[in-house]
mmCIF file of C-alpha atoms in Angstrom:
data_model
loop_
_atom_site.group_PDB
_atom_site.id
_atom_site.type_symbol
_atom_site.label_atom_id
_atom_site.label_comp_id
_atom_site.label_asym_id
_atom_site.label_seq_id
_atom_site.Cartn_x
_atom_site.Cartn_y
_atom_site.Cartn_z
ATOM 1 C CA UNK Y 1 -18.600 -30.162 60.472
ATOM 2 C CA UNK Y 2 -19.784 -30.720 63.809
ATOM 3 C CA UNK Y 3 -20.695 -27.686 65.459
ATOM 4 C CA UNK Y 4 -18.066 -26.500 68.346
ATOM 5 C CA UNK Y 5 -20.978 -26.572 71.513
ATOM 6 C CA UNK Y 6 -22.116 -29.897 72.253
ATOM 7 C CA UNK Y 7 -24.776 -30.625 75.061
ATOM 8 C CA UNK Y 8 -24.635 -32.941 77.211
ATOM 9 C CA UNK Y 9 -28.243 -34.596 77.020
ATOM 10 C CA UNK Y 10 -30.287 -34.316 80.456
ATOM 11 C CA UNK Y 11 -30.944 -36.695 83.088
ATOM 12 C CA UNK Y 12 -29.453 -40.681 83.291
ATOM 13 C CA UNK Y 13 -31.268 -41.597 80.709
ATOM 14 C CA UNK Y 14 -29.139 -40.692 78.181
ATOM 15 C CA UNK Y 15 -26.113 -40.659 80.184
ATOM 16 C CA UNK Y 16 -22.907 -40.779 78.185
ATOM 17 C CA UNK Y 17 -24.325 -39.606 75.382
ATOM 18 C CA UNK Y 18 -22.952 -36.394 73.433
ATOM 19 C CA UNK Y 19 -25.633 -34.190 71.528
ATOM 20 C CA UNK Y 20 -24.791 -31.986 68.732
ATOM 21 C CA UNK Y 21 -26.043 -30.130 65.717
ATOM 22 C CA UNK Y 22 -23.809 -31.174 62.720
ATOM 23 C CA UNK Y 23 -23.909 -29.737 59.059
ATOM 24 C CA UNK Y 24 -24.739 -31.550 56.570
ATOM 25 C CA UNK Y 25 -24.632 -30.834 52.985
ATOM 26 C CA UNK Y 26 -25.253 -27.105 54.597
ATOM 27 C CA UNK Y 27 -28.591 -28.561 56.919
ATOM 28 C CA UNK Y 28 -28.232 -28.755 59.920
ATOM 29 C CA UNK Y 29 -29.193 -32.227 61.732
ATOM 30 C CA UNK Y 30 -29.362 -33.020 65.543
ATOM 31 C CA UNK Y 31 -27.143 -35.930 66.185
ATOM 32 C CA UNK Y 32 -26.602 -38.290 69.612
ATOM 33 C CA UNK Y 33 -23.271 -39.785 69.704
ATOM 34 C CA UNK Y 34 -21.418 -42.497 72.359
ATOM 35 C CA UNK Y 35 -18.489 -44.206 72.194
ATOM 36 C CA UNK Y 36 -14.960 -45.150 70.148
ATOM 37 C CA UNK Y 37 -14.622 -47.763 67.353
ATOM 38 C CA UNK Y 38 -16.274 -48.799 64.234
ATOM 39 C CA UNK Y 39 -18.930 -46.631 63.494
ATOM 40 C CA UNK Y 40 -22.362 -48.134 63.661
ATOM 41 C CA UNK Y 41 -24.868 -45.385 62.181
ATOM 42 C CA UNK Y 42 -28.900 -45.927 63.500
ATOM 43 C CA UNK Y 43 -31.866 -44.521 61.347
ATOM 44 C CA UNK Y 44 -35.332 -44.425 63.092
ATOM 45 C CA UNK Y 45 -39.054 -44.589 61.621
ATOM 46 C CA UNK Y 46 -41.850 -43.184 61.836
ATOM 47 C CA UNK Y 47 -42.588 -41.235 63.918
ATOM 48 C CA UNK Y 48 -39.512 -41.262 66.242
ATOM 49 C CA UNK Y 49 -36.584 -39.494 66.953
ATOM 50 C CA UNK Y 50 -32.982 -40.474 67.731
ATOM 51 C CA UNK Y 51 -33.894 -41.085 70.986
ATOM 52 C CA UNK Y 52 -35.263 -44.433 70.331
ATOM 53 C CA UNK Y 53 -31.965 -45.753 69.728
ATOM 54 C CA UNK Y 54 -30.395 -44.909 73.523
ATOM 55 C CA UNK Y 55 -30.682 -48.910 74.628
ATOM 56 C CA UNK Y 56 -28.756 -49.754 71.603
ATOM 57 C CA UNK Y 57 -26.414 -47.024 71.755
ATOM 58 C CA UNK Y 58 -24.796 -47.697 75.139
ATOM 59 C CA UNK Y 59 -25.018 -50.986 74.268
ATOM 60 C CA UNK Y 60 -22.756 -50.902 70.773
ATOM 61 C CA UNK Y 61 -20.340 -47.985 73.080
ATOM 62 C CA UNK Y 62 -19.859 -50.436 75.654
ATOM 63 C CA UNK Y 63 -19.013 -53.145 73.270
ATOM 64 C CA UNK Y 64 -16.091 -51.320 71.934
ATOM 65 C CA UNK Y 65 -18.144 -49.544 69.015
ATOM 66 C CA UNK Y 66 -18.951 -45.845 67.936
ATOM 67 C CA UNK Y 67 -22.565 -45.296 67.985
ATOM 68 C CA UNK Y 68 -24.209 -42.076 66.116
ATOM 69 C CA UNK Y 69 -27.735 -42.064 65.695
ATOM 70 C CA UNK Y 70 -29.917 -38.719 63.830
ATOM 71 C CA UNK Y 71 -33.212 -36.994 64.155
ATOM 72 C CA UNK Y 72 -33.650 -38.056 60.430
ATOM 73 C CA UNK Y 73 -34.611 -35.432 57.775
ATOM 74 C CA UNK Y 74 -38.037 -34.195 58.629
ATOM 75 C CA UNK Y 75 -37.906 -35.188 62.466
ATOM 76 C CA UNK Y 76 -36.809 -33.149 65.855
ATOM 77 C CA UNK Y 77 -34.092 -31.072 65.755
ATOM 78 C CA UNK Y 78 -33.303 -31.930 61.938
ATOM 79 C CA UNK Y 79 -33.630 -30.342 58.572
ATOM 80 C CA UNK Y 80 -37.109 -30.647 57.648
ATOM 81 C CA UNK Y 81 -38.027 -29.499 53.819
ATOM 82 C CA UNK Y 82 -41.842 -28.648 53.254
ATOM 83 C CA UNK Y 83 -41.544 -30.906 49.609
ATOM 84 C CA UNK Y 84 -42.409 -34.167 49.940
ATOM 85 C CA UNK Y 85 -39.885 -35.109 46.654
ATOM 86 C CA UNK Y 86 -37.019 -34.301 49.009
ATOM 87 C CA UNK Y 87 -37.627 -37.124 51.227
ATOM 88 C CA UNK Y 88 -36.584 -39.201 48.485
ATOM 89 C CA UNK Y 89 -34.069 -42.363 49.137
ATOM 90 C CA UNK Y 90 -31.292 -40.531 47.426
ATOM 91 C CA UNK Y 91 -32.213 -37.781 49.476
ATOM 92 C CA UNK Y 92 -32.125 -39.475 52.438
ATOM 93 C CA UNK Y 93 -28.711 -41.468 51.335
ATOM 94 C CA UNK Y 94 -27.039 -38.071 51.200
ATOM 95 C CA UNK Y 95 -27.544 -37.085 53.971
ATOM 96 C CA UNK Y 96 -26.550 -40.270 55.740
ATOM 97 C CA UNK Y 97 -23.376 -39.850 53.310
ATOM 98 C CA UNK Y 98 -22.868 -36.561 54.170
ATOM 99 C CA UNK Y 99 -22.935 -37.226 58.149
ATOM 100 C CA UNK Y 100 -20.138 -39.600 57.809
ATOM 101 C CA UNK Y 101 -18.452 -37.262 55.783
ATOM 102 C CA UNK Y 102 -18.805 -34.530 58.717
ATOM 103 C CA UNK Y 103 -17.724 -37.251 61.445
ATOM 104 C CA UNK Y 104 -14.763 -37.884 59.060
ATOM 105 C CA UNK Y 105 -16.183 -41.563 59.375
ATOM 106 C CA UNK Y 106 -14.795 -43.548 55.784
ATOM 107 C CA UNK Y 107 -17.638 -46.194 56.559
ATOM 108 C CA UNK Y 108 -20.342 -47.504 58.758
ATOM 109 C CA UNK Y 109 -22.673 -50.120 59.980
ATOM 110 C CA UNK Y 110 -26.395 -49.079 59.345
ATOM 111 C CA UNK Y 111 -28.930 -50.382 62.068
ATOM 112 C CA UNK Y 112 -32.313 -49.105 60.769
ATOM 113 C CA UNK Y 113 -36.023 -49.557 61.925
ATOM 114 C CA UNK Y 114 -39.327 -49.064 59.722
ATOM 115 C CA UNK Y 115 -38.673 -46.077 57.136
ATOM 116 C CA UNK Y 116 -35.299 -45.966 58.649
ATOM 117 C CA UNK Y 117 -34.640 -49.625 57.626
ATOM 118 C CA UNK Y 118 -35.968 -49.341 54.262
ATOM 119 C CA UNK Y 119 -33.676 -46.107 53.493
ATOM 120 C CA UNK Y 120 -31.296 -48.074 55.526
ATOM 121 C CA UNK Y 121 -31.397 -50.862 52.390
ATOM 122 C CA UNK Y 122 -31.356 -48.165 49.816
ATOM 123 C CA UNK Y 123 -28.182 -46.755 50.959
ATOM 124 C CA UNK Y 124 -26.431 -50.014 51.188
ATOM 125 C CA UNK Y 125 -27.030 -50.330 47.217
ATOM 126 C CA UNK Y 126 -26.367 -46.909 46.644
ATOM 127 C CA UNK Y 127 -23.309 -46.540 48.398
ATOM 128 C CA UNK Y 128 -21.411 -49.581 49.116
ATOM 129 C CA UNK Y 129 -18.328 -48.094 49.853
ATOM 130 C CA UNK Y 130 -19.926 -46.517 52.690
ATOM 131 C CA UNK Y 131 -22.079 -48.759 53.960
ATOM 132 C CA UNK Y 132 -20.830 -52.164 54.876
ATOM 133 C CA UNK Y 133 -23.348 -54.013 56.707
ATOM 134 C CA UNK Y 134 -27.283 -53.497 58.110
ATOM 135 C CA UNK Y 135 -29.747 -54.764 60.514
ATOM 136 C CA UNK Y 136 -32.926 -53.913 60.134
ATOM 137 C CA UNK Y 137 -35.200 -54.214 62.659
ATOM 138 C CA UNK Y 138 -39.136 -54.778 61.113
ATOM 139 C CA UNK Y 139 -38.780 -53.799 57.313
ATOM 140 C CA UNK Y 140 -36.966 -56.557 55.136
ATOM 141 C CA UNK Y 141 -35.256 -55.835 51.958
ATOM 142 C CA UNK Y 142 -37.702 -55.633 48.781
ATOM 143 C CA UNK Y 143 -35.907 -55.415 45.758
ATOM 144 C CA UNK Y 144 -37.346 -52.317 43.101
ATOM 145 C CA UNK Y 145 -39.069 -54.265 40.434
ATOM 146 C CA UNK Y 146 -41.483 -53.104 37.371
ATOM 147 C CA UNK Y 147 -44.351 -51.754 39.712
ATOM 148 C CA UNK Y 148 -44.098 -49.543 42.869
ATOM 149 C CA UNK Y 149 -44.676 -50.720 45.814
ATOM 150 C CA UNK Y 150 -48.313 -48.721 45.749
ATOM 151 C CA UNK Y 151 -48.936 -50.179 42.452
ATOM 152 C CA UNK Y 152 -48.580 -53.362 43.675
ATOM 153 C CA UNK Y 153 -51.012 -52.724 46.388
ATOM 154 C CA UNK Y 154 -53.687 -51.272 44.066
ATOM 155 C CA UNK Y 155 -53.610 -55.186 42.265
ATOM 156 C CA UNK Y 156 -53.873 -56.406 45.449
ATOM 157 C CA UNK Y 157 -57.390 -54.450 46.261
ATOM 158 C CA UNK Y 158 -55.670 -52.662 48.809
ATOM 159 C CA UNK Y 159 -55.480 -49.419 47.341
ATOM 160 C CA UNK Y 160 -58.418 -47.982 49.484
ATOM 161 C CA UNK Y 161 -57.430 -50.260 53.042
ATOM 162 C CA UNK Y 162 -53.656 -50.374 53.311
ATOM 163 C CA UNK Y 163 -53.120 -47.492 56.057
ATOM 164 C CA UNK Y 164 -50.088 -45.460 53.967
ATOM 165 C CA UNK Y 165 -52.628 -44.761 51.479
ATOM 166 C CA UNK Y 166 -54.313 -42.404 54.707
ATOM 167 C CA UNK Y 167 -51.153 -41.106 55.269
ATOM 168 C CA UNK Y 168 -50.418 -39.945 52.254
ATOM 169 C CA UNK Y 169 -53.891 -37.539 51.796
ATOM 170 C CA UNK Y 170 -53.693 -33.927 52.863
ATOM 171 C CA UNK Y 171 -55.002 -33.599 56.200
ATOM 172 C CA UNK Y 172 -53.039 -36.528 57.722
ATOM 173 C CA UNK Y 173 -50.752 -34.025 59.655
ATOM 174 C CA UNK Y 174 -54.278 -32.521 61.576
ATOM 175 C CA UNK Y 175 -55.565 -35.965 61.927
ATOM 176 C CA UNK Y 176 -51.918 -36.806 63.885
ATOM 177 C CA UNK Y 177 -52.523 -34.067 65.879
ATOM 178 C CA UNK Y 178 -52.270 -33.594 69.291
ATOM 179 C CA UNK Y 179 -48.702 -35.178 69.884
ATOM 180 C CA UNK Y 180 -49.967 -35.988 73.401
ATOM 181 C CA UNK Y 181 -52.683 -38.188 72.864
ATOM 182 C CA UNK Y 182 -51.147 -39.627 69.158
ATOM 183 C CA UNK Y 183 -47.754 -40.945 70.059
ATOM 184 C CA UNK Y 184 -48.711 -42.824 72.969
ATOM 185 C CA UNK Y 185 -51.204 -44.469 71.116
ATOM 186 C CA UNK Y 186 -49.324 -45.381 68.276
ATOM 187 C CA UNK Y 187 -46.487 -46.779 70.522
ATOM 188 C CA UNK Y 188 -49.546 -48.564 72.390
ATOM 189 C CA UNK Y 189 -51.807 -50.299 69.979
ATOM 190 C CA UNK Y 190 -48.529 -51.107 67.407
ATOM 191 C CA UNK Y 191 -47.035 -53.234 70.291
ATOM 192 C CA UNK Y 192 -47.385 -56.865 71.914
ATOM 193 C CA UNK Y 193 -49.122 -54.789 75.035
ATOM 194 C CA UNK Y 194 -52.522 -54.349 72.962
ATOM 195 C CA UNK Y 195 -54.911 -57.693 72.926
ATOM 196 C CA UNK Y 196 -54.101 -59.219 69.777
ATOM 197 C CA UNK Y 197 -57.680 -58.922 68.433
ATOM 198 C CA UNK Y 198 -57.283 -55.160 68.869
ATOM 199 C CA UNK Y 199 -53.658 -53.945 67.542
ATOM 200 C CA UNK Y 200 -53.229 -51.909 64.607
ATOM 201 C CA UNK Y 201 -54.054 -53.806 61.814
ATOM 202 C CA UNK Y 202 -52.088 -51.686 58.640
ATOM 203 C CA UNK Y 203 -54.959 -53.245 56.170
ATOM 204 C CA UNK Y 204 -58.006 -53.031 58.307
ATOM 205 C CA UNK Y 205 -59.353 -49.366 58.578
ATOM 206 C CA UNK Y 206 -61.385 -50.278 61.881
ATOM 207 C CA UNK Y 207 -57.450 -51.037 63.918
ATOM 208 C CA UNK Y 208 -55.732 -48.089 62.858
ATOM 209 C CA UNK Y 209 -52.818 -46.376 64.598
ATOM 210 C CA UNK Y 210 -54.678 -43.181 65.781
ATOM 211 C CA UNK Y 211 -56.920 -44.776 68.373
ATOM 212 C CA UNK Y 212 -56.398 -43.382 72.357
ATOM 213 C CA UNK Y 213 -54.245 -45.279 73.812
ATOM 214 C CA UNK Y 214 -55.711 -46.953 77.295
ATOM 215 C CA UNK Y 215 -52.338 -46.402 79.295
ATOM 216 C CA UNK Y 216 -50.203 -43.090 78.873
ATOM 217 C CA UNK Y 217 -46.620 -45.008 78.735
ATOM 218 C CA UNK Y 218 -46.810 -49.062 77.715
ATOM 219 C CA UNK Y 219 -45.127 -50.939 80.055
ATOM 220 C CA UNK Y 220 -41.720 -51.697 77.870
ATOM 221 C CA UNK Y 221 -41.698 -47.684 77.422
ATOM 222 C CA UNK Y 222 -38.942 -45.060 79.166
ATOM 223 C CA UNK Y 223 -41.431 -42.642 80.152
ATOM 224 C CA UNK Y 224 -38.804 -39.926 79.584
ATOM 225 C CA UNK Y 225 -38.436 -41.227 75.639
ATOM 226 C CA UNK Y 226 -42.280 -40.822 75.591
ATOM 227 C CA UNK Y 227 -42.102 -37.016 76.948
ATOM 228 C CA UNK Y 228 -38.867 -36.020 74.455
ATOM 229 C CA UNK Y 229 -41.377 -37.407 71.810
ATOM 230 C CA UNK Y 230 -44.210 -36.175 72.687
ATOM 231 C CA UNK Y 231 -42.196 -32.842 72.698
ATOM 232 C CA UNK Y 232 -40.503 -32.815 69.762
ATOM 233 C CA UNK Y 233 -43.888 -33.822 67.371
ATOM 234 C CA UNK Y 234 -45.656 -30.904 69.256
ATOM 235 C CA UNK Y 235 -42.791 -28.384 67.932
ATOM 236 C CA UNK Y 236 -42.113 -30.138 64.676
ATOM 237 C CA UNK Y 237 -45.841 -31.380 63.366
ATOM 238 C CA UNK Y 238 -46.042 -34.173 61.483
ATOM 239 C CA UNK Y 239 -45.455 -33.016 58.061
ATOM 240 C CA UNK Y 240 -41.774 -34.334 57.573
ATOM 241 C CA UNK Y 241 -42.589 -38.178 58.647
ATOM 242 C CA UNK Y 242 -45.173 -38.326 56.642
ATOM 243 C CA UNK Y 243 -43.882 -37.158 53.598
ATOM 244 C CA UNK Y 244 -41.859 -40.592 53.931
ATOM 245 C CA UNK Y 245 -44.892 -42.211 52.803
ATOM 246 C CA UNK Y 246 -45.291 -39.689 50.137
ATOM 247 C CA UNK Y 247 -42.186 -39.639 48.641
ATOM 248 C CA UNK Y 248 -42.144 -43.216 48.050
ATOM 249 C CA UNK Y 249 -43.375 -43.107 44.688
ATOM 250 C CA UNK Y 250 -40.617 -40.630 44.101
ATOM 251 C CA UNK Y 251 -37.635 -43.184 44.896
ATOM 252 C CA UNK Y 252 -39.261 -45.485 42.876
ATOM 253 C CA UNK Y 253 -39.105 -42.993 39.738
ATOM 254 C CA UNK Y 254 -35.150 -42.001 40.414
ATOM 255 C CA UNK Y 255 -33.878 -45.251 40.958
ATOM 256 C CA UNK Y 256 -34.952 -47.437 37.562
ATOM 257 C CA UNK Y 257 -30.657 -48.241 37.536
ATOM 258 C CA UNK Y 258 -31.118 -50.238 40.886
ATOM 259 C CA UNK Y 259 -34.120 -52.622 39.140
ATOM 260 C CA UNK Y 260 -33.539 -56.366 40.954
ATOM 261 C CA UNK Y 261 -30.389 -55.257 42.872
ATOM 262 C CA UNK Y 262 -29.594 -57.498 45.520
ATOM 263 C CA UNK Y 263 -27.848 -56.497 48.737
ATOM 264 C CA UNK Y 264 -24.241 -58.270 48.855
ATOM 265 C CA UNK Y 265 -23.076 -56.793 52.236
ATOM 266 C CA UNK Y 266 -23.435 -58.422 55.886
ATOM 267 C CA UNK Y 267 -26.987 -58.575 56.848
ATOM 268 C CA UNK Y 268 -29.297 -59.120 59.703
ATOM 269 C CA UNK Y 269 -33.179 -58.985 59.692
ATOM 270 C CA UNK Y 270 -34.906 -58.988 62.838
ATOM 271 C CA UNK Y 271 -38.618 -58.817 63.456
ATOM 272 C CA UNK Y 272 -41.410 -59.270 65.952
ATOM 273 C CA UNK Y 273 -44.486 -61.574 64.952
ATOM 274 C CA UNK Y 274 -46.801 -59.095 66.798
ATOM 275 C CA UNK Y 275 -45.915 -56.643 64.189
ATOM 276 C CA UNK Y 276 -48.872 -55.913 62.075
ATOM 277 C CA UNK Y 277 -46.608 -55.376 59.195
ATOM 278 C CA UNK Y 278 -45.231 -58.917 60.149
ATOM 279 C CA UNK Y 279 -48.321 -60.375 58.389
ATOM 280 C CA UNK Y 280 -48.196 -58.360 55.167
ATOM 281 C CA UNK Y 281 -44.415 -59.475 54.658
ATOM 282 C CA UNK Y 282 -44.804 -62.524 55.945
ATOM 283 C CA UNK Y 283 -48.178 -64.476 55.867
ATOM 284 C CA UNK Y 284 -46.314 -67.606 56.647
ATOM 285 C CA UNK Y 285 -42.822 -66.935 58.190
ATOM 286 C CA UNK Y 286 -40.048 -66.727 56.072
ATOM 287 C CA UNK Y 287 -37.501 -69.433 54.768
ATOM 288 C CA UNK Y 288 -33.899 -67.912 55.182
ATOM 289 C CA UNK Y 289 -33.156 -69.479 51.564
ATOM 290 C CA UNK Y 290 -36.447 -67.231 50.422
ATOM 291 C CA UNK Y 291 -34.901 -64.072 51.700
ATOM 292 C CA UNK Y 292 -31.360 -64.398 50.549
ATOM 293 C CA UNK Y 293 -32.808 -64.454 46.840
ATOM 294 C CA UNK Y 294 -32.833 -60.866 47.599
ATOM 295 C CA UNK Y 295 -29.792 -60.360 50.015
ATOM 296 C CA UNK Y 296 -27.140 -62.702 49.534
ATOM 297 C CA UNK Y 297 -25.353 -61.523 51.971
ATOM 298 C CA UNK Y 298 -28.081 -62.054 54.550
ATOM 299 C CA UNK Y 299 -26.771 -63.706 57.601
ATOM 300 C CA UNK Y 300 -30.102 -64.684 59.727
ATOM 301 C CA UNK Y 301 -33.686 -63.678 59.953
ATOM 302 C CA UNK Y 302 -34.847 -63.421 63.377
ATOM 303 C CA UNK Y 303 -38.790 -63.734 64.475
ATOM 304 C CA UNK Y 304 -39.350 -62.455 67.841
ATOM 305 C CA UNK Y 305 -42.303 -64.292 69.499
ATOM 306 C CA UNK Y 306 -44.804 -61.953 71.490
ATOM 307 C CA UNK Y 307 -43.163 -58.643 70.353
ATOM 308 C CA UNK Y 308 -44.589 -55.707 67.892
ATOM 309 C CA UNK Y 309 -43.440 -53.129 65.753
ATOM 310 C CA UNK Y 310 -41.272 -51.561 68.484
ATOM 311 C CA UNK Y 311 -38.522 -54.175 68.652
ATOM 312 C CA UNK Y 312 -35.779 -52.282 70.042
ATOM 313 C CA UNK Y 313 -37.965 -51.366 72.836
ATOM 314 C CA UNK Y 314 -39.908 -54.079 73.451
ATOM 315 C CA UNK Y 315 -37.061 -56.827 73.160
ATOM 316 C CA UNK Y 316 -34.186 -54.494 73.372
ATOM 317 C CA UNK Y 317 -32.247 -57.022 75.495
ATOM 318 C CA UNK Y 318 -32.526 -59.646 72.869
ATOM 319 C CA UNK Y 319 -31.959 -57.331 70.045
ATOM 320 C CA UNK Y 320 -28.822 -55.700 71.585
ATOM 321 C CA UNK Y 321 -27.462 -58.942 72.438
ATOM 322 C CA UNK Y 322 -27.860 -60.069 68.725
ATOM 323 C CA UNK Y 323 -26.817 -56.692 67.266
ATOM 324 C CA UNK Y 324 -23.521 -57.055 69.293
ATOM 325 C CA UNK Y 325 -23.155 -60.078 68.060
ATOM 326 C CA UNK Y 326 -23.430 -59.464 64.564
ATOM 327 C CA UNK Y 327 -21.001 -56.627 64.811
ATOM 328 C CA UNK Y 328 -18.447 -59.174 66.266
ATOM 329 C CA UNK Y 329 -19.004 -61.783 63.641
ATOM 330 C CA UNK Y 330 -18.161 -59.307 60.773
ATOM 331 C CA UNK Y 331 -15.331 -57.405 62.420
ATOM 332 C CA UNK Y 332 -14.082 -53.869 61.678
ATOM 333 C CA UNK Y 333 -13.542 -51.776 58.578
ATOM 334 C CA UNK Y 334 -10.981 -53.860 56.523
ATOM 335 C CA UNK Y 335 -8.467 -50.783 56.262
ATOM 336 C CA UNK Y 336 -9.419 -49.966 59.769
ATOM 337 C CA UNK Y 337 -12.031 -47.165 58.853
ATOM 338 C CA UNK Y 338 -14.645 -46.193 60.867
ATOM 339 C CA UNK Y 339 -13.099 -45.574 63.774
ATOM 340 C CA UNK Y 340 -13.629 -42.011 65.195
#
């Protein structure tokens, strides 16, 4: 359950917002909350916190919804196992399960960006009794099929360019290190702000993510969200978000019963063309026909001209104004749960 002292998070920033540390499953995971309604539950990437979600939070709260967002497993103030196997997607399922449990919230909307999103997807197969609907901002939904998703990279050639094969070696949490100089950078150069020629490229070795960034804060940036993360990778390390990447290969091994599942619930892709990862999913942009092979249930895919990896930031206007809208279009719970 939710533990008894809740802080009220600092400055306007976050006004509104209610911080707490709730159990889950016996771990204990920092959790933002604002709002009454139907629950709409937001996963981050990597490497974030719950923070990143504030734009989107008061903007669900005012709409009439309940917004809860979580350091995820590994990040901030959240349970963070040295393993990398426990950063599996049924891992990180449970404990999404097990926070709505704790709320006492029957089911939920998922809004998930990069590893976020694709746990985000998992969960919705896993548990669709508990998870009605998504949007995922950056990552669409890849069904499991015979090979992993690394395997499938090593037949492409890319087994020694594609940047989460660096992430997943041993001395990726030094090379990460210091917070101060990393996470700027990476919110810099995987962004519409960097000259096209020069943003992170995630299969050219020469554009990768670690490179100083030529401005502390990008323009589109709270420069108080920079600082909280800044803060929080300096106490943490970088050890839990990366074993995201290595775990991978560990979801694909438990989850052989979910082969060529497609996702049947509401669904909403959304993604910026100025992603890198934009070009490895989509060379050519997407049919909507192409992706519903996959998720029937999809409802629209979304390219954002002139905007990178960090959507909600960098178009968090648009993509609150379509998130909202989704919400509406599907309505609440159908037995009214989800309301808190």
């Amino acid at each position: 359950m939710a533990t008894v002292t809740a802080t009220r998070a600092a400055g306007s920033r976050l006004a509104g917002i209610r911080s707490s540390q709730v159990q889950v499953n016996g771990a204990a995971f920092r959790v933002l909350e604002q709002g009454q309604g139907p629950a709409v539950l937001f996963c981050h990437g990597f490497p974030d916190t719950a923070e990143t979600w504030r734009s989107q939070m008061h903007a669900v709260a005012a709409a009439g919804y309940r917004a809860v967002a979580l350091d995820m497993r590994g990040y901030g103030g959240s349970h963070a196992p040295a393993e990398a196997d426990l950063y599996s997607a049924p891992h990180i399922a449970g404990d999404l399960v097990g926070l709505l449990d704790a709320l006492t919230i029957p089911s939920a909307v998922i809004v998930g960006h990069d590893w976020g999103a694709e746990h985000g997807w998992r969960a919705m197969l896993m548990r669709p009794d508990r998870f009605r609907a998504m949007v995922s901002l950056s990552i669409p939904y890849a069904p499991r099929g015979e090979l992993s998703h690394w395997e499938q990279l090593r037949e492409q050639g890319l087994g020694e360019r594609y940047y989460a094969f660096d992430m997943m070696k041993p001395d990726a949490e030094r090379r990460f290190e210091p917070a101060g100089q990393t996470i700027p950078g990476i919110l810099y150069w995987l962004s519409a702000s960097a000259p096209a020629g020069a943003r992170w490229n995630p299969v050219d070795p020469a554009l990768h993510m670690l490179r100083p960034a030529p401005v502390a804060v990008p323009g589109w940036a709270d420069p108080g969200y920079v600082a909280h993360n800044i803060k929080a990778f300096e106490a943490s390390g970088f050890r839990g978000g990366l074993n995201y990447y290595r775990a991978a290969q560990a979801t694909f091994d438990l989850m052989p019963a979910f082969k060529n599942m497609v996702i049947r619930q509401p669904c909403l892709y959304i993604y910026g063309a100025a992603d890198g990862l934009a070009d490895v999913f989509h060379p050519t942009p997407p049919a909507l026909a192409e992706l519903r092979r996959a998720a029937p249930g999809l409802v629209d895919c979304i390219r954002l001209e002139n905007v990178g990896h960090w959507i909600q930031h960098e178009a968090a206007d648009r993509v609150n104004a379509e998130l909202v809208a989704f919400l509406d279009a599907i309505g609440p719970p159908s037995e009214g749960g989800g309301r808190g």
